[in-house]
Tab-separated table of C-alpha atoms in Angstrom:
chain	number	residue	atom	x	y	z
Q	19	MET	CA	-43.138	-34.185	11.843
Q	20	ASP	CA	-43.664	-30.643	10.662
Q	21	GLN	CA	-41.025	-30.362	7.892
Q	22	GLU	CA	-41.778	-26.640	7.633
Q	23	ARG	CA	-39.994	-26.091	10.953
Q	24	VAL	CA	-36.547	-27.294	9.800
Q	25	ARG	CA	-34.413	-25.942	6.944
Q	26	ILE	CA	-30.982	-27.490	6.364
Q	27	ARG	CA	-28.322	-24.889	5.548
Q	28	HIS	CA	-25.077	-26.878	5.439
Q	29	VAL	CA	-23.816	-30.414	6.145
Q	30	GLU	CA	-20.136	-31.087	6.812
Q	31	VAL	CA	-18.653	-34.583	7.135
Q	32	LEU	CA	-16.288	-34.534	10.114
Q	33	SER	CA	-15.323	-38.212	9.982
Q	34	ASP	CA	-16.181	-41.210	7.825
Q	35	ASP	CA	-13.874	-43.807	9.321
Q	36	TRP	CA	-15.532	-46.271	11.698
Q	37	TYR	CA	-18.974	-44.649	11.242
Q	38	LEU	CA	-20.215	-41.322	9.883
Q	39	LEU	CA	-19.936	-38.126	11.956
Q	40	LYS	CA	-21.560	-35.012	10.476
Q	41	LYS	CA	-22.017	-31.408	11.562
Q	42	THR	CA	-25.252	-29.866	10.307
Q	43	THR	CA	-26.209	-26.197	10.376
Q	44	PHE	CA	-29.960	-25.688	10.152
Q	45	ASP	CA	-32.716	-23.181	10.833
Q	46	PHE	CA	-35.366	-24.245	13.329
Q	47	ARG	CA	-38.717	-22.463	13.694
Q	48	ARG	CA	-39.530	-22.352	17.384
Q	49	ALA	CA	-43.061	-22.776	18.764
Q	50	ASP	CA	-43.360	-18.967	19.000
Q	51	GLY	CA	-42.658	-18.674	15.235
Q	52	VAL	CA	-39.129	-17.270	15.593
Q	53	TRP	CA	-36.434	-18.878	13.414
Q	54	GLN	CA	-33.180	-19.864	15.154
Q	55	THR	CA	-29.958	-21.073	13.487
Q	56	LEU	CA	-28.409	-24.112	15.199
Q	57	ASP	CA	-25.441	-26.456	14.733
Q	58	ARG	CA	-25.591	-30.135	15.701
Q	59	GLU	CA	-23.207	-33.055	15.326
Q	60	THR	CA	-24.769	-36.425	14.569
Q	61	TYR	CA	-23.155	-39.830	14.663
Q	62	ASP	CA	-24.631	-42.306	12.176
Q	63	ARG	CA	-23.750	-45.910	12.894
Q	64	GLY	CA	-26.857	-47.448	11.339
Q	65	ASN	CA	-29.804	-49.065	13.076
Q	66	GLY	CA	-29.546	-52.162	15.244
Q	67	ALA	CA	-31.368	-54.929	17.062
Q	68	THR	CA	-31.029	-56.596	20.456
Q	69	ILE	CA	-32.650	-59.629	22.065
Q	70	LEU	CA	-33.227	-61.125	25.476
Q	71	LEU	CA	-33.215	-64.916	25.423
Q	72	TYR	CA	-35.272	-66.345	28.278
Q	73	ASN	CA	-36.312	-69.723	29.683
Q	74	LEU	CA	-39.469	-69.655	31.800
Q	75	GLU	CA	-38.969	-73.138	33.286
Q	76	ARG	CA	-35.485	-72.304	34.535
Q	77	ARG	CA	-36.434	-68.673	35.264
Q	78	SER	CA	-33.216	-67.670	33.527
Q	79	VAL	CA	-31.872	-65.463	30.757
Q	80	ILE	CA	-28.856	-65.545	28.459
Q	81	LEU	CA	-26.543	-62.547	28.715
Q	82	ILE	CA	-23.102	-61.866	27.303
Q	83	ARG	CA	-20.009	-60.114	28.626
Q	84	GLN	CA	-17.722	-58.266	26.234
Q	85	PHE	CA	-15.161	-55.474	26.134
Q	86	ARG	CA	-16.420	-52.050	25.066
Q	87	PHE	CA	-13.613	-49.542	24.532
Q	88	PRO	CA	-15.728	-46.355	24.879
Q	89	VAL	CA	-16.488	-47.191	28.545
Q	90	PHE	CA	-12.931	-48.309	29.347
Q	91	GLY	CA	-10.963	-46.092	31.689
Q	92	GLY	CA	-11.578	-44.119	34.822
Q	93	ASP	CA	-13.523	-46.365	37.154
Q	94	HIS	CA	-14.663	-48.953	34.567
Q	95	ASP	CA	-12.735	-51.934	33.191
Q	96	GLY	CA	-14.633	-51.787	29.886
Q	97	PHE	CA	-16.346	-55.174	30.231
Q	98	LEU	CA	-20.140	-54.878	30.025
Q	99	VAL	CA	-22.822	-57.472	30.696
Q	100	GLU	CA	-25.312	-57.093	27.865
Q	101	THR	CA	-28.001	-58.651	25.749
Q	102	PRO	CA	-26.797	-59.845	22.322
Q	103	ALA	CA	-27.063	-57.084	19.721
Q	104	GLY	CA	-25.821	-55.986	16.339
Q	105	LEU	CA	-26.241	-53.548	13.489
Q	106	LEU	CA	-28.799	-54.392	10.814
Q	107	ASP	CA	-26.365	-54.211	7.872
Q	108	ASN	CA	-29.200	-54.007	5.286
Q	109	ALA	CA	-31.103	-56.983	6.758
Q	110	SER	CA	-34.509	-56.851	8.407
Q	111	PRO	CA	-34.376	-56.511	12.200
Q	112	GLU	CA	-35.771	-60.052	12.595
Q	113	GLN	CA	-33.235	-61.609	10.205
Q	114	ARG	CA	-30.325	-59.760	11.720
Q	115	ILE	CA	-31.119	-60.559	15.339
Q	116	ARG	CA	-31.499	-64.286	14.582
Q	117	ALA	CA	-28.038	-64.335	12.976
Q	118	GLU	CA	-26.475	-62.139	15.650
Q	119	VAL	CA	-27.788	-64.147	18.596
Q	120	GLU	CA	-26.477	-67.394	17.113
Q	121	GLU	CA	-23.068	-65.832	16.390
Q	122	GLU	CA	-22.759	-64.347	19.875
Q	123	THR	CA	-24.422	-67.019	22.059
Q	124	GLY	CA	-24.518	-70.209	20.020
Q	125	TYR	CA	-28.334	-70.452	20.313
Q	126	ARG	CA	-30.449	-70.727	17.147
Q	127	VAL	CA	-33.759	-69.003	17.817
Q	128	GLU	CA	-36.393	-69.050	15.084
Q	129	ALA	CA	-39.320	-67.464	16.946
Q	130	VAL	CA	-38.495	-63.928	18.007
Q	131	ARG	CA	-40.999	-61.310	19.138
Q	132	LYS	CA	-40.448	-57.591	18.764
Q	133	VAL	CA	-41.402	-55.683	21.904
Q	134	PHE	CA	-40.471	-52.084	20.993
Q	135	GLU	CA	-38.193	-49.715	19.022
Q	136	VAL	CA	-36.143	-47.014	20.752
Q	137	PHE	CA	-33.824	-44.147	19.867
Q	138	MET	CA	-31.127	-44.811	22.474
Q	139	SER	CA	-29.287	-41.467	22.415
Q	140	PRO	CA	-31.307	-39.072	20.229
Q	141	GLY	CA	-29.305	-36.002	21.210
Q	142	SER	CA	-26.377	-37.097	19.053
Q	143	VAL	CA	-26.797	-40.617	17.599
Q	144	THR	CA	-29.176	-41.468	14.745
Q	145	GLU	CA	-29.480	-45.179	15.652
Q	146	LYS	CA	-32.881	-46.764	16.220
Q	147	LEU	CA	-32.674	-50.040	18.174
Q	148	HIS	CA	-35.226	-52.836	17.676
Q	149	PHE	CA	-35.834	-54.844	20.873
Q	150	PHE	CA	-36.758	-58.541	20.739
Q	151	ILE	CA	-37.371	-61.434	23.096
Q	152	GLY	CA	-37.091	-65.146	22.329
Q	153	GLN	CA	-37.146	-68.394	24.240
Q	154	TYR	CA	-34.083	-70.602	24.387
Q	155	HIS	CA	-33.740	-74.329	25.083
Q	156	ASP	CA	-30.699	-76.608	25.275
Q	157	ASP	CA	-31.624	-78.370	22.020
Q	158	ALA	CA	-31.388	-75.025	20.177
Q	159	ARG	CA	-27.672	-74.661	20.987
Q	160	THR	CA	-25.642	-75.021	17.797
Q	161	GLY	CA	-22.253	-73.890	19.111
Q	162	ASN	CA	-20.406	-72.006	21.813
Q	163	GLY	CA	-21.039	-68.507	20.492
Q	164	GLY	CA	-18.296	-66.027	21.281
Q	165	GLY	CA	-18.851	-63.591	18.432
Q	166	ASN	CA	-16.905	-62.799	15.279
Q	167	VAL	CA	-13.139	-62.873	15.875
Q	168	ALA	CA	-12.485	-60.862	12.691
Q	169	GLU	CA	-14.560	-58.019	14.199
Q	170	GLY	CA	-12.580	-58.178	17.450
Q	171	GLU	CA	-15.333	-59.883	19.434
Q	172	ASP	CA	-14.372	-62.061	22.391
Q	173	ILE	CA	-17.722	-62.767	24.028
Q	174	GLU	CA	-18.455	-64.733	27.193
Q	175	VAL	CA	-21.927	-66.353	27.260
Q	176	MET	CA	-23.703	-66.363	30.622
Q	177	GLU	CA	-26.882	-68.123	31.752
Q	178	VAL	CA	-28.211	-66.068	34.668
Q	179	PRO	CA	-31.306	-66.554	36.864
Q	180	ILE	CA	-33.669	-63.608	36.295
Q	181	GLN	CA	-33.587	-62.663	39.977
Q	182	GLN	CA	-29.784	-62.523	39.916
Q	183	ALA	CA	-29.841	-60.431	36.730
Q	184	LEU	CA	-32.131	-57.901	38.406
Q	185	LEU	CA	-29.801	-57.773	41.422
Q	186	MET	CA	-26.901	-57.175	39.023
Q	187	ILE	CA	-28.715	-54.029	37.839
Q	188	ALA	CA	-29.249	-52.815	41.409
Q	189	GLU	CA	-25.586	-53.441	42.265
Q	190	GLY	CA	-24.279	-51.699	39.144
Q	191	GLU	CA	-22.867	-54.865	37.582
Q	192	ILE	CA	-25.234	-54.417	34.640
Q	193	ALA	CA	-24.906	-50.838	33.382
Q	194	ASP	CA	-25.974	-51.210	29.735
Q	195	GLY	CA	-29.214	-49.391	28.891
Q	196	LYS	CA	-30.644	-51.850	26.375
Q	197	THR	CA	-30.014	-54.753	28.741
Q	198	ILE	CA	-31.656	-53.018	31.688
Q	199	MET	CA	-34.697	-52.209	29.536
Q	200	LEU	CA	-35.114	-55.809	28.366
Q	201	LEU	CA	-34.594	-57.266	31.847
Q	202	GLN	CA	-37.204	-54.912	33.275
Q	203	TYR	CA	-39.558	-55.866	30.435
Q	204	ALA	CA	-38.971	-59.531	31.305
Q	205	GLN	CA	-39.655	-58.891	34.971
Q	206	LEU	CA	-42.961	-57.200	34.190
Q	207	HIS	CA	-44.237	-59.284	31.280
Q	208	LEU	CA	-42.562	-62.687	31.304
Q	209	PHE	CA	-41.551	-63.726	34.811
Q	210	GLY	CA	-44.012	-61.656	36.857
Q	211	ALA	CA	-42.929	-59.443	39.732
Q	212	VAL	CA	-39.575	-60.713	40.971
Q	213	THR	CA	-38.182	-59.388	44.216
């Protein structure tokens, strides 16, 4: 990045409760060379990781369903079908996703493969999400999963045929971006074209 195009003028902390919300005033040099002063709010919740567990023999995936308050209200009940995910909390993405997937699903997965990194909402959120895939088998199940009760998690674990999961996207039952991305990756690269 061309650091000469951005000059920070002022940073104001608006909230430091659940995560960090800042308002930054900065000068930005446009492509035509003109400097413009802008204000932007950024929400810093840290970086995270997510994983799609899959079983090629069964042609199935492990998904979770949990309550997400920010989507609650209006026409949504707040319960999203998702891939397991969590914040890194000073661990490597690989370490964190192994711990998170076991906590949320009950499956211990040693071999995980990173498929990409994505800024999920770069207009306002600083988070970079690391996407993984990993195979699951019955003998790797160490518990029931369900998440961390102290963090307010109450997670339902679901084994879903890949074809059904793709239909759930088309019907709007799966509306979580990271989950849609990983299921489409699985369709293209793991299970082949599924109709």
